[in-house]
Amino acid sequence: MGRGKFFLIVVPVLVVMQFIGAGCRSTDYHRDAAVQRARKFLLEEEQDLTVLQREYVRYNKPLILAQDILGKYSNHRSSVLSTALSQICVAWIIPEQEDAYLVFGVSGNNLWDWSPNRLIIKKFTQPDRKRLTAVQSAMLYAMNNMLYLSTEQRNRIRFGVPEIITTNFIVDYSAMGENSPQKIESLKAMKQTTFVWKSLEPDKKIVVVGLGASDLGGWQPVFGQEIVDAELNDHKVK
């Protein structure tokens, strides 16, 4: 009797697992079939690709980008069991190519009925990583060193977008631990760039001053403070 009950419990679990497995395999199948259709469409439509570029498309996996018809964005890297209609692009970003190649079509997110509609060749602007790194360094410097700021001010620095300006504040290089004349001369040759956030106090700004390349490469903070607008304006380089 005990064995019979155990057997009846196990069988439904196995059946459910089989259905789940079949569903995942089905979604993967439809996704792979859509990629094959997109690949064929791209190679037929775009005749200006070199032999090596065509080989890249043939043998490399694309990105699958989706936007719901109502405007919600997503990046599908795994199966999505949704029947909502989406604008879906199967995209290849070919090395050493400025343009990305997107094969556009509309279907449910599971891609079972997706078919290529047109080829879009689009240039994507790459993020300015040096700028983003410098902003992050300035923010962390303020958070770790300007502890006198209020919580609201710190949140403004943490989540706000700073203004970036060129300045000519006087820098005490010995306070930076630099005593070598050669090192000090190399620091003087760097561009002084300042990140500026609005203070909660009227007519004041919170600034983090640092040195780096003209494109913010290698930018490092030197000092930070809260100053009045007039003083900041006196040190702005037009």
GROMACS .gro file of C-alpha atoms in nm:
model
  238
    1MET     CA    1   0.000   0.000   0.000
    2GLY     CA    2   0.285   0.235   0.090
    3ARG     CA    3   0.461   0.158  -0.238
    4GLY     CA    4   0.147   0.229  -0.439
    5LYS     CA    5   0.103   0.573  -0.285
    6PHE     CA    6   0.470   0.657  -0.340
    7PHE     CA    7   0.444   0.554  -0.706
    8LEU     CA    8   0.138   0.774  -0.763
    9ILE     CA    9   0.320   1.075  -0.620
   10VAL     CA   10   0.635   1.025  -0.825
   11VAL     CA   11   0.470   0.982  -1.165
   12PRO     CA   12   0.303   1.329  -1.177
   13VAL     CA   13   0.633   1.491  -1.075
   14LEU     CA   14   0.811   1.316  -1.359
   15VAL     CA   15   0.541   1.421  -1.605
   16VAL     CA   16   0.568   1.784  -1.494
   17MET     CA   17   0.947   1.773  -1.528
   18GLN     CA   18   0.914   1.633  -1.879
   19PHE     CA   19   0.677   1.912  -1.979
   20ILE     CA   20   0.912   2.175  -1.834
   21GLY     CA   21   1.207   2.023  -2.019
   22ALA     CA   22   1.009   2.005  -2.341
   23GLY     CA   23   0.904   2.370  -2.302
   24CYS     CA   24   1.263   2.485  -2.254
   25ARG     CA   25   1.382   2.279  -2.551
   26SER     CA   26   1.097   2.419  -2.760
   27THR     CA   27   1.189   2.777  -2.673
   28ASP     CA   28   1.556   2.714  -2.750
   29TYR     CA   29   1.457   2.556  -3.080
   30HIS     CA   30   1.245   2.853  -3.188
   31ARG     CA   31   1.515   3.097  -3.081
   32ASP     CA   32   1.784   2.910  -3.276
   33ALA     CA   33   1.556   2.885  -3.579
   34ALA     CA   34   1.496   3.262  -3.565
   35VAL     CA   35   1.871   3.325  -3.547
   36GLN     CA   36   1.926   3.105  -3.853
   37ARG     CA   37   1.660   3.299  -4.046
   38ALA     CA   38   1.816   3.628  -3.940
   39ARG     CA   39   2.164   3.511  -4.038
   40LYS     CA   40   2.046   3.398  -4.383
   41PHE     CA   41   1.857   3.726  -4.435
   42LEU     CA   42   2.159   3.938  -4.338
   43LEU     CA   43   2.400   3.752  -4.565
   44GLU     CA   44   2.161   3.778  -4.859
   45GLU     CA   45   2.078   4.145  -4.808
   46GLU     CA   46   2.424   4.283  -4.727
   47GLN     CA   47   2.670   4.217  -5.007
   48ASP     CA   48   2.939   4.463  -4.895
   49LEU     CA   49   3.074   4.250  -4.612
   50THR     CA   50   3.420   4.102  -4.660
   51VAL     CA   51   3.474   3.727  -4.656
   52LEU     CA   52   3.601   3.740  -4.296
   53GLN     CA   53   3.304   3.951  -4.185
   54ARG     CA   54   3.060   3.707  -4.346
   55GLU     CA   55   3.235   3.421  -4.169
   56TYR     CA   56   3.197   3.606  -3.840
   57VAL     CA   57   2.821   3.631  -3.895
   58ARG     CA   58   2.800   3.262  -3.987
   59TYR     CA   59   2.982   3.127  -3.685
   60ASN     CA   60   2.917   3.372  -3.400
   61LYS     CA   61   2.610   3.409  -3.181
   62PRO     CA   62   2.421   3.739  -3.208
   63LEU     CA   63   2.256   3.954  -2.945
   64ILE     CA   64   1.877   3.934  -2.932
   65LEU     CA   65   1.728   4.274  -2.847
   66ALA     CA   66   1.356   4.323  -2.781
   67GLN     CA   67   1.127   4.617  -2.723
   68ASP     CA   68   0.765   4.564  -2.634
   69ILE     CA   69   0.523   4.730  -2.873
   70LEU     CA   70   0.424   4.959  -2.585
   71GLY     CA   71   0.783   5.062  -2.528
   72LYS     CA   72   0.933   4.846  -2.253
   73TYR     CA   73   1.294   4.750  -2.329
   74SER     CA   74   1.467   4.424  -2.252
   75ASN     CA   75   1.773   4.228  -2.359
   76HIS     CA   76   1.682   3.861  -2.411
   77ARG     CA   77   1.974   3.635  -2.327
   78SER     CA   78   1.758   3.344  -2.215
   79SER     CA   79   1.422   3.194  -2.298
   80VAL     CA   80   1.121   3.414  -2.225
   81LEU     CA   81   0.785   3.239  -2.215
   82SER     CA   82   0.575   3.539  -2.311
   83THR     CA   83   0.326   3.578  -2.593
   84ALA     CA   84   0.330   3.961  -2.591
   85LEU     CA   85   0.422   4.105  -2.929
   86SER     CA   86   0.766   4.266  -2.940
   87GLN     CA   87   0.988   4.437  -3.189
   88ILE     CA   88   1.286   4.203  -3.195
   89CYS     CA   89   1.626   4.261  -3.351
   90VAL     CA   90   1.883   3.988  -3.400
   91ALA     CA   91   2.208   4.185  -3.396
   92TRP     CA   92   2.570   4.118  -3.486
   93ILE     CA   93   2.841   4.360  -3.377
   94ILE     CA   94   3.127   4.269  -3.608
   95PRO     CA   95   3.481   4.341  -3.478
   96GLU     CA   96   3.646   4.651  -3.628
   97GLN     CA   97   3.311   4.766  -3.770
   98GLU     CA   98   3.162   5.094  -3.651
   99ASP     CA   99   2.812   4.983  -3.747
  100ALA     CA  100   2.600   4.711  -3.591
  101TYR     CA  101   2.386   4.491  -3.818
  102LEU     CA  102   2.033   4.437  -3.686
  103VAL     CA  103   1.777   4.212  -3.851
  104PHE     CA  104   1.436   4.344  -3.750
  105GLY     CA  105   1.110   4.153  -3.707
  106VAL     CA  106   0.800   4.132  -3.487
  107SER     CA  107   0.683   3.830  -3.288
  108GLY     CA  108   0.611   3.698  -2.942
  109ASN     CA  109   0.908   3.695  -2.706
  110ASN     CA  110   0.945   3.319  -2.745
  111LEU     CA  111   1.035   3.386  -3.115
  112TRP     CA  112   0.830   3.095  -3.246
  113ASP     CA  113   0.674   3.308  -3.523
  114TRP     CA  114   0.958   3.557  -3.576
  115SER     CA  115   1.064   3.628  -3.933
  116PRO     CA  116   1.300   3.894  -4.070
  117ASN     CA  117   1.140   4.210  -4.201
  118ARG     CA  118   1.430   4.440  -4.280
  119LEU     CA  119   1.800   4.499  -4.219
  120ILE     CA  120   1.903   4.798  -4.008
  121ILE     CA  121   2.264   4.916  -4.010
  122LYS     CA  122   2.313   5.139  -3.707
  123LYS     CA  123   2.606   5.309  -3.542
  124PHE     CA  124   2.605   5.274  -3.164
  125THR     CA  125   2.783   5.538  -2.959
  126GLN     CA  126   3.023   5.370  -2.720
  127PRO     CA  127   3.013   5.493  -2.358
  128ASP     CA  128   3.291   5.731  -2.256
  129ARG     CA  129   3.452   5.495  -2.006
  130LYS     CA  130   3.725   5.740  -1.904
  131ARG     CA  131   3.464   6.000  -1.817
  132LEU     CA  132   3.251   5.748  -1.627
  133THR     CA  133   3.555   5.627  -1.431
  134ALA     CA  134   3.653   5.984  -1.340
  135VAL     CA  135   3.300   6.068  -1.224
  136GLN     CA  136   3.300   5.754  -1.009
  137SER     CA  137   3.639   5.847  -0.858
  138ALA     CA  138   3.518   6.198  -0.776
  139MET     CA  139   3.200   6.068  -0.617
  140LEU     CA  140   3.388   5.813  -0.404
  141TYR     CA  141   3.639   6.076  -0.294
  142ALA     CA  142   3.359   6.302  -0.172
  143MET     CA  143   3.181   6.016   0.003
  144ASN     CA  144   3.496   5.894   0.179
  145ASN     CA  145   3.664   6.225   0.264
  146MET     CA  146   3.401   6.499   0.291
  147LEU     CA  147   3.233   6.352   0.596
  148TYR     CA  148   3.109   6.689   0.718
  149LEU     CA  149   2.847   6.698   0.442
  150SER     CA  150   2.489   6.626   0.539
  151THR     CA  151   2.318   6.304   0.436
  152GLU     CA  152   2.109   6.494   0.183
  153GLN     CA  153   2.417   6.653   0.031
  154ARG     CA  154   2.595   6.318   0.015
  155ASN     CA  155   2.295   6.164  -0.160
  156ARG     CA  156   2.298   6.450  -0.408
  157ILE     CA  157   2.662   6.371  -0.488
  158ARG     CA  158   2.604   5.997  -0.494
  159PHE     CA  159   2.309   6.004  -0.732
  160GLY     CA  160   2.344   6.338  -0.913
  161VAL     CA  161   2.524   6.415  -1.239
  162PRO     CA  162   2.805   6.667  -1.182
  163GLU     CA  163   2.909   6.953  -1.405
  164ILE     CA  164   3.264   6.904  -1.535
  165ILE     CA  165   3.481   7.213  -1.577
  166THR     CA  166   3.847   7.309  -1.623
  167THR     CA  167   3.993   7.500  -1.328
  168ASN     CA  168   4.319   7.654  -1.204
  169PHE     CA  169   4.308   7.605  -0.827
  170ILE     CA  170   4.645   7.617  -0.650
  171VAL     CA  171   4.754   7.262  -0.573
  172ASP     CA  172   4.987   7.170  -0.288
  173TYR     CA  173   5.178   6.887  -0.448
  174SER     CA  174   5.380   6.817  -0.132
  175ALA     CA  175   5.050   6.746   0.046
  176MET     CA  176   4.996   6.476  -0.215
  177GLY     CA  177   5.317   6.311  -0.093
  178GLU     CA  178   5.515   6.417  -0.400
  179ASN     CA  179   5.861   6.562  -0.332
  180SER     CA  180   6.038   6.460  -0.650
  181PRO     CA  181   6.086   6.762  -0.881
  182GLN     CA  182   6.038   6.541  -1.187
  183LYS     CA  183   5.713   6.400  -1.053
  184ILE     CA  184   5.584   6.744  -0.957
  185GLU     CA  185   5.660   6.875  -1.306
  186SER     CA  186   5.469   6.585  -1.462
  187LEU     CA  187   5.171   6.660  -1.235
  188LYS     CA  188   5.182   7.027  -1.331
  189ALA     CA  189   5.163   6.924  -1.696
  190MET     CA  190   4.833   6.742  -1.635
  191LYS     CA  191   4.497   6.907  -1.691
  192GLN     CA  192   4.309   7.020  -1.380
  193THR     CA  193   3.946   6.911  -1.406
  194THR     CA  194   3.683   6.976  -1.140
  195PHE     CA  195   3.353   6.797  -1.077
  196VAL     CA  196   3.082   7.029  -0.946
  197TRP     CA  197   2.758   6.949  -0.763
  198LYS     CA  198   2.501   7.201  -0.639
  199SER     CA  199   2.504   7.249  -0.264
  200LEU     CA  200   2.194   7.274  -0.049
  201GLU     CA  201   2.323   7.615   0.051
  202PRO     CA  202   2.228   7.894  -0.191
  203ASP     CA  203   2.516   8.034  -0.398
  204LYS     CA  204   2.744   7.745  -0.303
  205LYS     CA  205   2.886   7.442  -0.483
  206ILE     CA  206   3.050   7.117  -0.378
  207VAL     CA  207   3.364   7.052  -0.583
  208VAL     CA  208   3.617   6.772  -0.621
  209VAL     CA  209   3.936   6.891  -0.793
  210GLY     CA  210   4.171   6.649  -0.965
  211LEU     CA  211   4.440   6.599  -1.229
  212GLY     CA  212   4.447   6.382  -1.538
  213ALA     CA  213   4.463   6.377  -1.916
  214SER     CA  214   4.253   6.610  -2.128
  215ASP     CA  215   4.011   6.322  -2.198
  216LEU     CA  216   3.994   6.245  -1.821
  217GLY     CA  217   4.211   5.939  -1.864
  218GLY     CA  218   4.394   5.861  -1.539
  219TRP     CA  219   4.209   6.139  -1.352
  220GLN     CA  220   4.279   6.135  -0.979
  221PRO     CA  221   4.120   6.355  -0.708
  222VAL     CA  222   4.341   6.604  -0.523
  223PHE     CA  223   4.101   6.780  -0.285
  224GLY     CA  224   3.734   6.855  -0.233
  225GLN     CA  225   3.545   7.132  -0.059
  226GLU     CA  226   3.226   7.332  -0.045
  227ILE     CA  227   3.284   7.682  -0.184
  228VAL     CA  228   3.085   7.988  -0.281
  229ASP     CA  229   2.999   8.046  -0.645
  230ALA     CA  230   3.214   8.358  -0.667
  231GLU     CA  231   3.529   8.168  -0.567
  232LEU     CA  232   3.453   7.889  -0.811
  233ASN     CA  233   3.400   8.139  -1.091
  234ASP     CA  234   3.737   8.299  -1.013
  235HIS     CA  235   3.909   7.964  -1.080
  236LYS     CA  236   3.718   7.861  -1.390
  237VAL     CA  237   3.922   7.838  -1.709
  238LYS     CA  238   3.711   7.974  -1.992
   0.00000   0.00000   0.00000
